[in-house]
mmCIF file of C-alpha atoms and ligand atoms in Angstrom:
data_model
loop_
_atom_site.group_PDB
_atom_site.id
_atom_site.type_symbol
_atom_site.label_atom_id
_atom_site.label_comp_id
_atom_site.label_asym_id
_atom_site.label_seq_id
_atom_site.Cartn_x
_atom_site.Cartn_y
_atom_site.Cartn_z
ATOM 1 C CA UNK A 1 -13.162 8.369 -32.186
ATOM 2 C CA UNK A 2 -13.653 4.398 -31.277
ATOM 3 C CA UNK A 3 -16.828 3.711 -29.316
ATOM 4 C CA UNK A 4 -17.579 1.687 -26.723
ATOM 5 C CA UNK A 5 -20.556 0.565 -23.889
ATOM 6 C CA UNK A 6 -19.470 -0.475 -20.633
ATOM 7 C CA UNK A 7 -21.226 -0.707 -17.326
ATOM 8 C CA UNK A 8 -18.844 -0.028 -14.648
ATOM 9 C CA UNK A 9 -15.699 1.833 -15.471
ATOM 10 C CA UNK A 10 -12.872 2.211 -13.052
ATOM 11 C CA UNK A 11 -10.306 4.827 -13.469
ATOM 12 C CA UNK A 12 -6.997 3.708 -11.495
ATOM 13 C CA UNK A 13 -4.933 0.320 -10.226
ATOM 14 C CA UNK A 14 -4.449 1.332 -6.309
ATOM 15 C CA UNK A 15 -5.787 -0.898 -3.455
ATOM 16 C CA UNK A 16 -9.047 1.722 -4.294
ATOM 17 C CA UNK A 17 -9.662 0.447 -7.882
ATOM 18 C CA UNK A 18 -8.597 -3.239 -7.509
ATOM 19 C CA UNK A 19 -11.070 -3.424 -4.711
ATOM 20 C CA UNK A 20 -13.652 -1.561 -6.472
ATOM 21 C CA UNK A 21 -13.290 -4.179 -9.522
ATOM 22 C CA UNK A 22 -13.114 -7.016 -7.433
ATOM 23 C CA UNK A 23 -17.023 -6.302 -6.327
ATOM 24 C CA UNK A 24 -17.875 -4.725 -9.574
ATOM 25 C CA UNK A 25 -16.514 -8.240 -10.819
ATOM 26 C CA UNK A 26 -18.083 -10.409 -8.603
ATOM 27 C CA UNK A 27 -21.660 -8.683 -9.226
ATOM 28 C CA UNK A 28 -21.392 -9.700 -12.488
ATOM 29 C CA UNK A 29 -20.826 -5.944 -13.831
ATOM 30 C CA UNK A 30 -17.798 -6.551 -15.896
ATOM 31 C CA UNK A 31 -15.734 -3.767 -14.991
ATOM 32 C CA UNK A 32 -13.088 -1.861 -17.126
ATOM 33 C CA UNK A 33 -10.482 -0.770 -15.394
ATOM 34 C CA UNK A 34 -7.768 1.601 -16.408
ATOM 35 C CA UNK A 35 -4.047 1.387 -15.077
ATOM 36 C CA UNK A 36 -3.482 4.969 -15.779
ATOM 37 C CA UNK A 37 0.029 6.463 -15.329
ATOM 38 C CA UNK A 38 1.455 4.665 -12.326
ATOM 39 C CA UNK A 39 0.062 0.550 -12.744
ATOM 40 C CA UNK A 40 -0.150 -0.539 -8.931
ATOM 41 C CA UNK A 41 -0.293 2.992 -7.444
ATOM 42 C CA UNK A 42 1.429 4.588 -4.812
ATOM 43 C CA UNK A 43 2.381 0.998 -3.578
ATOM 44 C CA UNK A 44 4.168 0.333 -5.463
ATOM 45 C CA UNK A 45 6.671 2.611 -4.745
ATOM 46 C CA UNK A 46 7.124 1.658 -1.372
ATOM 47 C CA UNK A 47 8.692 -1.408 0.243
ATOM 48 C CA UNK A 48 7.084 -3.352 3.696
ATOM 49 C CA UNK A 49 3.683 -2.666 4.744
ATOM 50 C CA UNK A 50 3.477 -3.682 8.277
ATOM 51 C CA UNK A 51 -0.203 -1.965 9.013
ATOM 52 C CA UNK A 52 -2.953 -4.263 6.287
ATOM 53 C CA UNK A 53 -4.592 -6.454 8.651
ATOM 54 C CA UNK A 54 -4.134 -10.016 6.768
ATOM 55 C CA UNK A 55 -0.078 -9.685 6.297
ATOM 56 C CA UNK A 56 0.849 -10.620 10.079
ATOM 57 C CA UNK A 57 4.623 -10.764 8.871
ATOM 58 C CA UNK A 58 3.953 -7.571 6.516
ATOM 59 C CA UNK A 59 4.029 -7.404 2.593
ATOM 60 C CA UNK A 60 6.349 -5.290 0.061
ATOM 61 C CA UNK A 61 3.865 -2.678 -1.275
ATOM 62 C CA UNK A 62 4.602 -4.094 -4.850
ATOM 63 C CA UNK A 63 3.946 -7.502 -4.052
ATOM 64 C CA UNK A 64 0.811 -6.720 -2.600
ATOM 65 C CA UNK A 65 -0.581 -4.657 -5.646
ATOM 66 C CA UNK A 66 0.134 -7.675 -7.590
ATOM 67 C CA UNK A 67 -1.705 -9.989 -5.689
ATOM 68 C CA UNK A 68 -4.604 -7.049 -5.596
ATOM 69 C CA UNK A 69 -4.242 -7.005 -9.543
ATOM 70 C CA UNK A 70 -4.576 -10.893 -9.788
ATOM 71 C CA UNK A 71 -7.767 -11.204 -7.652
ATOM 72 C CA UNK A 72 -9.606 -8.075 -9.402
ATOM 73 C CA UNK A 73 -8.985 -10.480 -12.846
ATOM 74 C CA UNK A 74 -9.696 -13.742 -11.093
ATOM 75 C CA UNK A 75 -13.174 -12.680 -11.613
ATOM 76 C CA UNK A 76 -13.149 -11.081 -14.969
ATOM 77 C CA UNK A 77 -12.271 -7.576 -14.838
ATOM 78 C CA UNK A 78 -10.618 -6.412 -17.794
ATOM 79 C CA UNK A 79 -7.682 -4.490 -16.291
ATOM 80 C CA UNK A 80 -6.511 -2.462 -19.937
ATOM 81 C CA UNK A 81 -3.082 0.053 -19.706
ATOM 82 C CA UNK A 82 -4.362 3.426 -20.648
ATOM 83 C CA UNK A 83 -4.630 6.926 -19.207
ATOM 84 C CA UNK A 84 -8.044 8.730 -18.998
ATOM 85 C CA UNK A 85 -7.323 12.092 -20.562
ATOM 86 C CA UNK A 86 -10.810 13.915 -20.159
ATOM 87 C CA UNK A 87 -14.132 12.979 -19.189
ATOM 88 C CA UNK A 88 -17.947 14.532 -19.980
ATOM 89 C CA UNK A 89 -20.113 14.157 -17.197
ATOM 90 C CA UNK A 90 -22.540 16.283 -18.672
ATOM 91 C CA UNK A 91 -25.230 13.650 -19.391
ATOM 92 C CA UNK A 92 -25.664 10.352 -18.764
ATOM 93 C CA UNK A 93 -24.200 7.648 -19.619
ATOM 94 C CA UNK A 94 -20.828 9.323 -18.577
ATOM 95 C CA UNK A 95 -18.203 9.745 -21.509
ATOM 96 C CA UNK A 96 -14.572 8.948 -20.686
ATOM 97 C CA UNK A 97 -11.609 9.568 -23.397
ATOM 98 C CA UNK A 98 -8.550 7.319 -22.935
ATOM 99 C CA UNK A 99 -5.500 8.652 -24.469
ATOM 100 C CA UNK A 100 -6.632 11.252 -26.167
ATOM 101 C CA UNK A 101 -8.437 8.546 -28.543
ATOM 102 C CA UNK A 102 -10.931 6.305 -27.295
ATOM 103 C CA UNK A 103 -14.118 7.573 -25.931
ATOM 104 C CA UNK A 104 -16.019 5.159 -23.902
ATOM 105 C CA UNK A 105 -19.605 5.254 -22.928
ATOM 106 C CA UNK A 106 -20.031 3.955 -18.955
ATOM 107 C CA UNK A 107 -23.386 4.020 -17.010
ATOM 108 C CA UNK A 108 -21.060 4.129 -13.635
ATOM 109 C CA UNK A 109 -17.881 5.552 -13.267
ATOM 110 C CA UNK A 110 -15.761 4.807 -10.022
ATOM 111 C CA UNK A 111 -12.795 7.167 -9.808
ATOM 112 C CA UNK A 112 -10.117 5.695 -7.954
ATOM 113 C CA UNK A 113 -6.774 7.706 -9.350
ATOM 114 C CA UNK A 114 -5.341 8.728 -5.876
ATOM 115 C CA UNK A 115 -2.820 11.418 -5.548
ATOM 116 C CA UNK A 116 0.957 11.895 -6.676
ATOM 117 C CA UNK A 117 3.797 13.790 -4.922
ATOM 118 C CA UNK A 118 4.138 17.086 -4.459
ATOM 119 C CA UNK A 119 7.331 19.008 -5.127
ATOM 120 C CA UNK A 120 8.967 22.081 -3.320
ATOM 121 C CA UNK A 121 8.551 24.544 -6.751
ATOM 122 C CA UNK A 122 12.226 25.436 -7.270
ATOM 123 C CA UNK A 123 13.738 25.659 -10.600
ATOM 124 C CA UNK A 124 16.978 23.658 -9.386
ATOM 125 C CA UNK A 125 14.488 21.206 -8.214
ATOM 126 C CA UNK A 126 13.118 20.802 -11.622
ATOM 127 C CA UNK A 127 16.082 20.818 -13.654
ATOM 128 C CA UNK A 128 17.766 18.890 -11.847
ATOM 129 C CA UNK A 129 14.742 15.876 -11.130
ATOM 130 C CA UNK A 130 16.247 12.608 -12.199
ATOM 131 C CA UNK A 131 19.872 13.434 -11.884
ATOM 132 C CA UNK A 132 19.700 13.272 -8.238
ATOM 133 C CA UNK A 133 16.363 14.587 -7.300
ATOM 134 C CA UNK A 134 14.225 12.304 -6.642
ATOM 135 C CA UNK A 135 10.052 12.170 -4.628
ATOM 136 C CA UNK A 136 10.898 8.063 -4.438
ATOM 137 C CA UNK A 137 13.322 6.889 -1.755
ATOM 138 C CA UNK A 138 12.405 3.233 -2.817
ATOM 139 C CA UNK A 139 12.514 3.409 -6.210
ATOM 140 C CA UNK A 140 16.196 6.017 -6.541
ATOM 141 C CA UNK A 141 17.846 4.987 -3.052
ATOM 142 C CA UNK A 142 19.651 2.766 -4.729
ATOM 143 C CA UNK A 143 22.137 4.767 -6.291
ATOM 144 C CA UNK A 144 22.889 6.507 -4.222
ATOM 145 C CA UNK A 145 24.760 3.471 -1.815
ATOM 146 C CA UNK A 146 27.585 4.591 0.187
ATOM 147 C CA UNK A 147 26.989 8.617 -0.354
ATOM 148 C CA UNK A 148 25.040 11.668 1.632
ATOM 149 C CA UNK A 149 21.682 12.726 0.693
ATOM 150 C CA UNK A 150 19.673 15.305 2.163
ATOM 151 C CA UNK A 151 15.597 14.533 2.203
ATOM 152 C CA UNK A 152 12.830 17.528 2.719
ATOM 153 C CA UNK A 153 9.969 16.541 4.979
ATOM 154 C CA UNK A 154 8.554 15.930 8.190
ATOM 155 C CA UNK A 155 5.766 13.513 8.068
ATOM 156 C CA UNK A 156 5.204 9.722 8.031
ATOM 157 C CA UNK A 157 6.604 8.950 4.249
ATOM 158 C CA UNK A 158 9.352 11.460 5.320
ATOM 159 C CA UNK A 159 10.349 9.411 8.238
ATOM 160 C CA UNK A 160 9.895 6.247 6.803
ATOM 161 C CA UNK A 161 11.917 6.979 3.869
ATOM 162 C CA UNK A 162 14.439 8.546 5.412
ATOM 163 C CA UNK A 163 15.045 5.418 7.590
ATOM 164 C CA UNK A 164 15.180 3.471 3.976
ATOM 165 C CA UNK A 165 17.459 5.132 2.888
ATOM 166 C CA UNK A 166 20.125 5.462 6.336
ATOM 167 C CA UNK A 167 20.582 1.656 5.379
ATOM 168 C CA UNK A 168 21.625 2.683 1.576
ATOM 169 C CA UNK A 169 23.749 5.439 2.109
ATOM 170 C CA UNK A 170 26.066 6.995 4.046
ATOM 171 C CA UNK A 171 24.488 9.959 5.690
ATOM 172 C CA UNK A 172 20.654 11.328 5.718
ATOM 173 C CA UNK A 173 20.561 14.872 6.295
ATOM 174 C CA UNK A 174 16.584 15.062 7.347
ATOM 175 C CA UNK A 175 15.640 19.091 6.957
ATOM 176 C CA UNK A 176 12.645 19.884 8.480
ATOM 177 C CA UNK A 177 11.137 22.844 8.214
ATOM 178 C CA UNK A 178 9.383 23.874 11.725
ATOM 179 C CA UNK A 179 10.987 22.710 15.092
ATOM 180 C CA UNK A 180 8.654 19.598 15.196
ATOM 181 C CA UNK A 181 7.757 16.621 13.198
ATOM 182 C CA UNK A 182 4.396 15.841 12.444
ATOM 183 C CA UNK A 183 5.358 12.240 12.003
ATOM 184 C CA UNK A 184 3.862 9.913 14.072
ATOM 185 C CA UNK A 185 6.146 8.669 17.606
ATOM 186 C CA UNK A 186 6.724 5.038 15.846
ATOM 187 C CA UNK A 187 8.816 6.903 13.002
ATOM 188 C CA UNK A 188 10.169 8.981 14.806
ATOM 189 C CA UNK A 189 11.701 6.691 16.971
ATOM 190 C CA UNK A 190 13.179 5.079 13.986
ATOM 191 C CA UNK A 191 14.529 8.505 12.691
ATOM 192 C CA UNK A 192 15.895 8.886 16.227
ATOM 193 C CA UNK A 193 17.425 5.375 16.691
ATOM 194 C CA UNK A 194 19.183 5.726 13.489
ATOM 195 C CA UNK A 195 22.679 6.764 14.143
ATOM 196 C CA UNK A 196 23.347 8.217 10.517
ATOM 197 C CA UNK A 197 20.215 10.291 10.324
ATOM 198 C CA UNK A 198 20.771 13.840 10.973
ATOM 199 C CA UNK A 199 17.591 16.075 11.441
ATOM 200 C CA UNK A 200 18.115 19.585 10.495
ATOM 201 C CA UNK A 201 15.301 21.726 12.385
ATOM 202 C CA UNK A 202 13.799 25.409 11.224
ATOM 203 C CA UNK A 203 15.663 24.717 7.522
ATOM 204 C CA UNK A 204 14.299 25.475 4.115
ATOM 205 C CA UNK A 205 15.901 24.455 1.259
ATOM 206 C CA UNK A 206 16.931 27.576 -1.053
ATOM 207 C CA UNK A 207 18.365 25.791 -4.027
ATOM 208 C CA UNK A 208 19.486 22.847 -5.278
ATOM 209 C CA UNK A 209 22.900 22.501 -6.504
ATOM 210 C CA UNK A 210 24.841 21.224 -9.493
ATOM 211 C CA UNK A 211 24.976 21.205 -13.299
ATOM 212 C CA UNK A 212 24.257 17.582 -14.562
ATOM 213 C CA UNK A 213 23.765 15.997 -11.149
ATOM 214 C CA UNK A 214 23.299 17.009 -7.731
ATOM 215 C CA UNK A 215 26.497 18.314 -5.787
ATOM 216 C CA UNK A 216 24.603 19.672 -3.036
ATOM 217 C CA UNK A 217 22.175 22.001 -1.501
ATOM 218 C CA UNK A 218 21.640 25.320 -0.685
ATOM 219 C CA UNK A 219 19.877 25.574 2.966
ATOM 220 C CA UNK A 220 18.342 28.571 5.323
ATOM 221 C CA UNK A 221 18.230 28.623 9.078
ATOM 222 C CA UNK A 222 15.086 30.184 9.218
ATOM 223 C CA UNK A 223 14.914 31.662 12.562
ATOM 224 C CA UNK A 224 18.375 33.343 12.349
ATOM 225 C CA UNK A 225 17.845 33.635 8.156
ATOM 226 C CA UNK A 226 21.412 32.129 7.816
ATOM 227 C CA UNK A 227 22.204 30.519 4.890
ATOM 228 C CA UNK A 228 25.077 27.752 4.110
ATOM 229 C CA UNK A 229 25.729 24.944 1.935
ATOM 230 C CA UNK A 230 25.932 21.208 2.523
ATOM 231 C CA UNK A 231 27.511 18.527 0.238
ATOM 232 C CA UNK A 232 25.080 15.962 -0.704
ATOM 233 C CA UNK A 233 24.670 13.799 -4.506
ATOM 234 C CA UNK A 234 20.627 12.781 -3.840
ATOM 235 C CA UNK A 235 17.784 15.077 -2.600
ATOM 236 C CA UNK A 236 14.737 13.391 -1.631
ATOM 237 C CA UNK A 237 11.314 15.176 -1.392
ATOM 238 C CA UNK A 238 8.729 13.693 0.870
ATOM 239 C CA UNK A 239 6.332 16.656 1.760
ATOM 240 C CA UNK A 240 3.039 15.121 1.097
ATOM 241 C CA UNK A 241 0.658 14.532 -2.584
ATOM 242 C CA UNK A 242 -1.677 16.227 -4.382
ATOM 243 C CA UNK A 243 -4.942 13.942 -5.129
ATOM 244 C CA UNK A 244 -4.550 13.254 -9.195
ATOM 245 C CA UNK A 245 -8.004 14.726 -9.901
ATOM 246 C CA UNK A 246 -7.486 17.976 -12.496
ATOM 247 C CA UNK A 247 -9.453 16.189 -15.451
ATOM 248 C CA UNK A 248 -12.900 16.008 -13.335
ATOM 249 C CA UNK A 249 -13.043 19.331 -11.683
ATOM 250 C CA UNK A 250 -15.282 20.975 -14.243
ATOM 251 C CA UNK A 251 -17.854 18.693 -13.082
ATOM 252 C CA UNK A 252 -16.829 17.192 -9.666
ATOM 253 C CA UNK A 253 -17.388 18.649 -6.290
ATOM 254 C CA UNK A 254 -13.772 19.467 -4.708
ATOM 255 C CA UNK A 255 -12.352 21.455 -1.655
ATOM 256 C CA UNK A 256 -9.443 23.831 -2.305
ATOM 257 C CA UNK A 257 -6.953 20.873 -2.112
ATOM 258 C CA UNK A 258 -8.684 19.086 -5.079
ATOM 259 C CA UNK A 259 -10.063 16.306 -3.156
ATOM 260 C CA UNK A 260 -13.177 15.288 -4.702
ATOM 261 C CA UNK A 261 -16.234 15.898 -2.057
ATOM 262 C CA UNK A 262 -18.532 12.658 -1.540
ATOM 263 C CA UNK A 263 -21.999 12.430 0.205
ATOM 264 C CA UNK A 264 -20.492 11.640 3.965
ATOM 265 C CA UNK A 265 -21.118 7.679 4.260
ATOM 266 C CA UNK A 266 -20.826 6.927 0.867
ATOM 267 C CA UNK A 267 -18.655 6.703 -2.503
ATOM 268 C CA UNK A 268 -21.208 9.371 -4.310
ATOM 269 C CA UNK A 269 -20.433 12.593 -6.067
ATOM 270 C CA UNK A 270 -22.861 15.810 -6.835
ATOM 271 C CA UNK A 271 -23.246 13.900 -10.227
ATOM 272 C CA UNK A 272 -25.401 10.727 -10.165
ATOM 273 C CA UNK A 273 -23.565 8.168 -11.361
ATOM 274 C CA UNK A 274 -20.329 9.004 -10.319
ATOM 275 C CA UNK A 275 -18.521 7.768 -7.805
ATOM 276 C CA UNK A 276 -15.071 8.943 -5.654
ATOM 277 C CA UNK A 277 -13.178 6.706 -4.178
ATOM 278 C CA UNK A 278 -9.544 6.035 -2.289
ATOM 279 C CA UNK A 279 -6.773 8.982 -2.284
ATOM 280 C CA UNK A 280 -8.784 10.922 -4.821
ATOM 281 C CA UNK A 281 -11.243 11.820 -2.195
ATOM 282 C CA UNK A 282 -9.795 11.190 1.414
ATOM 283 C CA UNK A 283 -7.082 13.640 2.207
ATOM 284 C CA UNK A 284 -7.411 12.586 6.258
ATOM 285 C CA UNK A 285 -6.941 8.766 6.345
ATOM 286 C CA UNK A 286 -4.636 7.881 3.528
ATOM 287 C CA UNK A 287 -4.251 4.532 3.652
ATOM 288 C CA UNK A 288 -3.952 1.494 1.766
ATOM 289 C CA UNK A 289 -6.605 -0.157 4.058
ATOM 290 C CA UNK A 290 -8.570 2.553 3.771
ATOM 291 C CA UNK A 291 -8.548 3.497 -0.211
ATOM 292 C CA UNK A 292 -9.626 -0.232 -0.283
ATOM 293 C CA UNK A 293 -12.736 -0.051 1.959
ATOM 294 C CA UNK A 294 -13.879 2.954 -0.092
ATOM 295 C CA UNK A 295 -13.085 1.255 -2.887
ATOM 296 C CA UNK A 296 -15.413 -1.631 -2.158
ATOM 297 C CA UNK A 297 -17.998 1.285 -1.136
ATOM 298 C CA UNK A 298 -17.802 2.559 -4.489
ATOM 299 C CA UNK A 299 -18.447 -0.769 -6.193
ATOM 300 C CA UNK A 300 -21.787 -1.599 -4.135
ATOM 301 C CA UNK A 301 -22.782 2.281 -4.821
ATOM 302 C CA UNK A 302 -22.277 1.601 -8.721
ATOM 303 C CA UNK A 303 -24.206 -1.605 -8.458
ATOM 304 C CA UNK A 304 -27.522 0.107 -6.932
ATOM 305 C CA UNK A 305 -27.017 2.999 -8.809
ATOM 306 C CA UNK A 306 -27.207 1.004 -12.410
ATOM 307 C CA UNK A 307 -30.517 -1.600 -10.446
ATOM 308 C CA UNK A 308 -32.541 1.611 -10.073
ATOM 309 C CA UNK A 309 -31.865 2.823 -13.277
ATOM 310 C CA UNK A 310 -32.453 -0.127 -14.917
ATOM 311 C CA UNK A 311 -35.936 0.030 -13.157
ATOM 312 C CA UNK A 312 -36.423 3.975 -14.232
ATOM 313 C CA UNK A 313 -35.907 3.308 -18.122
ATOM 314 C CA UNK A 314 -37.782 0.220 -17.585
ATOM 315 C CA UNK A 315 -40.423 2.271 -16.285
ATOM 316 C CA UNK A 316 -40.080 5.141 -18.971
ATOM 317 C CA UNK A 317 -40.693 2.397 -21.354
ATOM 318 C CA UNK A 318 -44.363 1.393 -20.481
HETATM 319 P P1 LIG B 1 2.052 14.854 5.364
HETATM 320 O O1 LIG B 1 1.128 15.829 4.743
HETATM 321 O O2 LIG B 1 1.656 14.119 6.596
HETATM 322 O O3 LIG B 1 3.433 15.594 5.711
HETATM 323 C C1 LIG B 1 4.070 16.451 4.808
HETATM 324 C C2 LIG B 1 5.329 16.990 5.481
HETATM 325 O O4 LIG B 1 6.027 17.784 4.528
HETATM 326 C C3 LIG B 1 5.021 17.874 6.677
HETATM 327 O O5 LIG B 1 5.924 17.616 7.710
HETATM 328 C C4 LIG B 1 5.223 19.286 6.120
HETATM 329 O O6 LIG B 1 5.725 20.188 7.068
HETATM 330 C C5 LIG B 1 6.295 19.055 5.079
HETATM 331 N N1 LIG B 1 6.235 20.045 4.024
HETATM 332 C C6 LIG B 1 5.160 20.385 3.243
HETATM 333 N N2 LIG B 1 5.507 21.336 2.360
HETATM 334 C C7 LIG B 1 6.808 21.633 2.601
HETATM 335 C C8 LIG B 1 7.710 22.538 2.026
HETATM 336 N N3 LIG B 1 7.370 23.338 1.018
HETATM 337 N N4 LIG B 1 8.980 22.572 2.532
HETATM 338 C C9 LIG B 1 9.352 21.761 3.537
HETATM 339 N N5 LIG B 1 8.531 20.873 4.123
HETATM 340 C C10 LIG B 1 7.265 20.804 3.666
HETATM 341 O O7 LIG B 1 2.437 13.844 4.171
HETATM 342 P P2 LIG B 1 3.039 12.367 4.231
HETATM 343 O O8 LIG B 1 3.226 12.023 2.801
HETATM 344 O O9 LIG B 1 4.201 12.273 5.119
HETATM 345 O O10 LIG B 1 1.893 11.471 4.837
HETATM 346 C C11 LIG B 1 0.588 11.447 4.262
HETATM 347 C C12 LIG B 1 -0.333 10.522 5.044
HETATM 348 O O11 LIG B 1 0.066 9.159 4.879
HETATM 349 C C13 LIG B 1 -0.314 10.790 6.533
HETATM 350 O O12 LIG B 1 -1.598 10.618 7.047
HETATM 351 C C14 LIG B 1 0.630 9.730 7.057
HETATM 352 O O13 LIG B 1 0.385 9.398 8.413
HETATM 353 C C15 LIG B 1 0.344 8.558 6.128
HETATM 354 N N6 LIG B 1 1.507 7.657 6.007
HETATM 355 C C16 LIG B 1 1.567 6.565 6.818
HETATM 356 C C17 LIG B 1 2.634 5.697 6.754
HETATM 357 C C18 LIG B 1 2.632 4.504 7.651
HETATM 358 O O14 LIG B 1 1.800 4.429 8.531
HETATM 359 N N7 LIG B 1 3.536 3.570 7.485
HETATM 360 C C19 LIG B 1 3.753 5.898 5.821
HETATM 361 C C20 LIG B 1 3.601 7.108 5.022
HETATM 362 C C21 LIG B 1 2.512 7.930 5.133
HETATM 363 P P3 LIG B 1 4.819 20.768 8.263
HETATM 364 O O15 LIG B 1 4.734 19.662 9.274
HETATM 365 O O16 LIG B 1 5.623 21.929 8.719
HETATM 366 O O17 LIG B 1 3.500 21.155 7.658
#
């Protein structure tokens, strides 16, 4: 296996790791950073962001984790495409494996991989992802123009994307599952004001339908247990992510969820040395702005953390 030193290593490209690198950077740490699976995040699958304090007329998600991207290597990070497959946390300096291949030697690691959809667990739902299923209203929308889709969900990125796609398509069928939304008033407003947005209350989804693509779906009332069909080519699931944090969990602090648990007030872990930042570790807050002030926590944390031990070995060595 290819070896290599580095002091700060960031693992992720959301507004969490840019920010992290941007400090790391700026300290004069010369941060790795790895893209991993989805370069840009969870931004980038989303289109205006109306809520990041700087944007007064609002940003596409995209654009914005471009311009992140561009400042984190205005100062010298060295942003590399790559997926971190396993790490050993087991001593110090902390060993990361890229791909399967590279193993890389970092006295700090920051851990910014957020979190990635979650999906309702049916077969049809499986079989059928990418011929008409879809977790990515912005990204798929598209073709569906002019047709009926049905999307599962009830929160924010259920609202929001269901008001996407009412200006793409013919008909949204919104099923939600209890006889409330948890979204906040804002989206549902928008939900509400848009006239081809139908919300389905106390409805499940049963099965998806269709051979090669999606023909429709299979719903249940479930307060009377009724079941019936509905004609729709997309289905969109928006019911919430799953923080992206599997490879660390032999060493890592984590709830039942898989959030990683950090000293409250700061980016650290139970290992020293290791730091949890953004998505990965916040399953309250959730946002971009927020990922990025953790981000920037987990930087200044890595930057004391590698002064003091610079001090301790020096120390070891008289
Ligand atoms: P949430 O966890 O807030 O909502 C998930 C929704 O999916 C809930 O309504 C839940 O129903 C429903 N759900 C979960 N599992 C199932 C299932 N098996 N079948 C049917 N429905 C199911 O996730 P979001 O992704 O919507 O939002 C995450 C966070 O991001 C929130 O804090 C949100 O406010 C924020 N956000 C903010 C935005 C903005 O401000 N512009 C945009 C998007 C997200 P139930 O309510 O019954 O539990």
């Amino acid at each position: 296996m290819a070896n290599e030193k580095v002091k700060v290593l960031i693992i992720g490209s959301g507004p969490a790791g840019f920010t992290a690198a941007v400090y790391a950077a700026r300290a004069g740490m010369k941060p790795v950073l790895y893209q991993g699976g989805q370069p840009g995040g969870q931004l980038t699958i989303t289109t205006d962001v109306e809520n990041y304090p700087g944007y007064p007329e609002g940003v596409m998600g995209p654009q914005m984790m471009v311009d992140f991207q561009k400042q984190a290597e205005r100062f010298g990070t060295d942003i590399r495409s790559g997926m971190v497959t396993g790490v050993d946390f087991s001593g110090w300096p902390h060993k990361v494996t890229v791909d399967n291949k590279t193993e890389i030697e970092a006295e700090a690691v920051i851990i910014s991989t957020g979190a990635s959809a979650k999906w309702l667990g049916l077969e049809s739902e499986q079989r059928l992802n990418g011929k008409g299923v879809s977790a990515c209203a912005v990204c798929d929308g598209f073709f569906f123009r002019g047709q009926d889709v049905a999307i599962v969900g009830a929160g924010d990125t259920a609202a929001e994307e269901a008001t996407y796609l009412s200006k793409l398509v013919n008909k949204v069928y919104m099923l939600v599952r209890r006889d409330e939304m948890r979204a906040s008033k804002i989206m549902q407003q928008r939900v509400a004001n848009s006239p081809n947005i139908e919300v389905l209350w106390n409805t499940e989804t049963v099965e998806v339908l269709g051979d090669e693509e999606v023909s429709g779906v299979r719903l249940k009332d479930t307060v009377t247990g009724e079941e019936r069909e509905l004609d729709v080519q997309g289905f969109f699931v928006a019911i919430g992510h799953k923080p992206n944090t599997d490879i660390f969990k032999d060493y890592l602090d984590m709830d039942e969820a898989g959030y990683i648990k950090t000293i409250p007030g700061t980016s650290k872990t139970n290992i020293p040395g290791v730091f949890a930042t953004g998505d990965a570790q916040d399953k309250i807050y959730r946002q971009a702005v927020t990922a990025a002030g953790s981000g920037c926590m987990g930087a200044l944390d890595a930057e004391k953390f590698i002064a003091e031990k610079e001090v301790e070995l020096q120390e070891a060595a008289l």
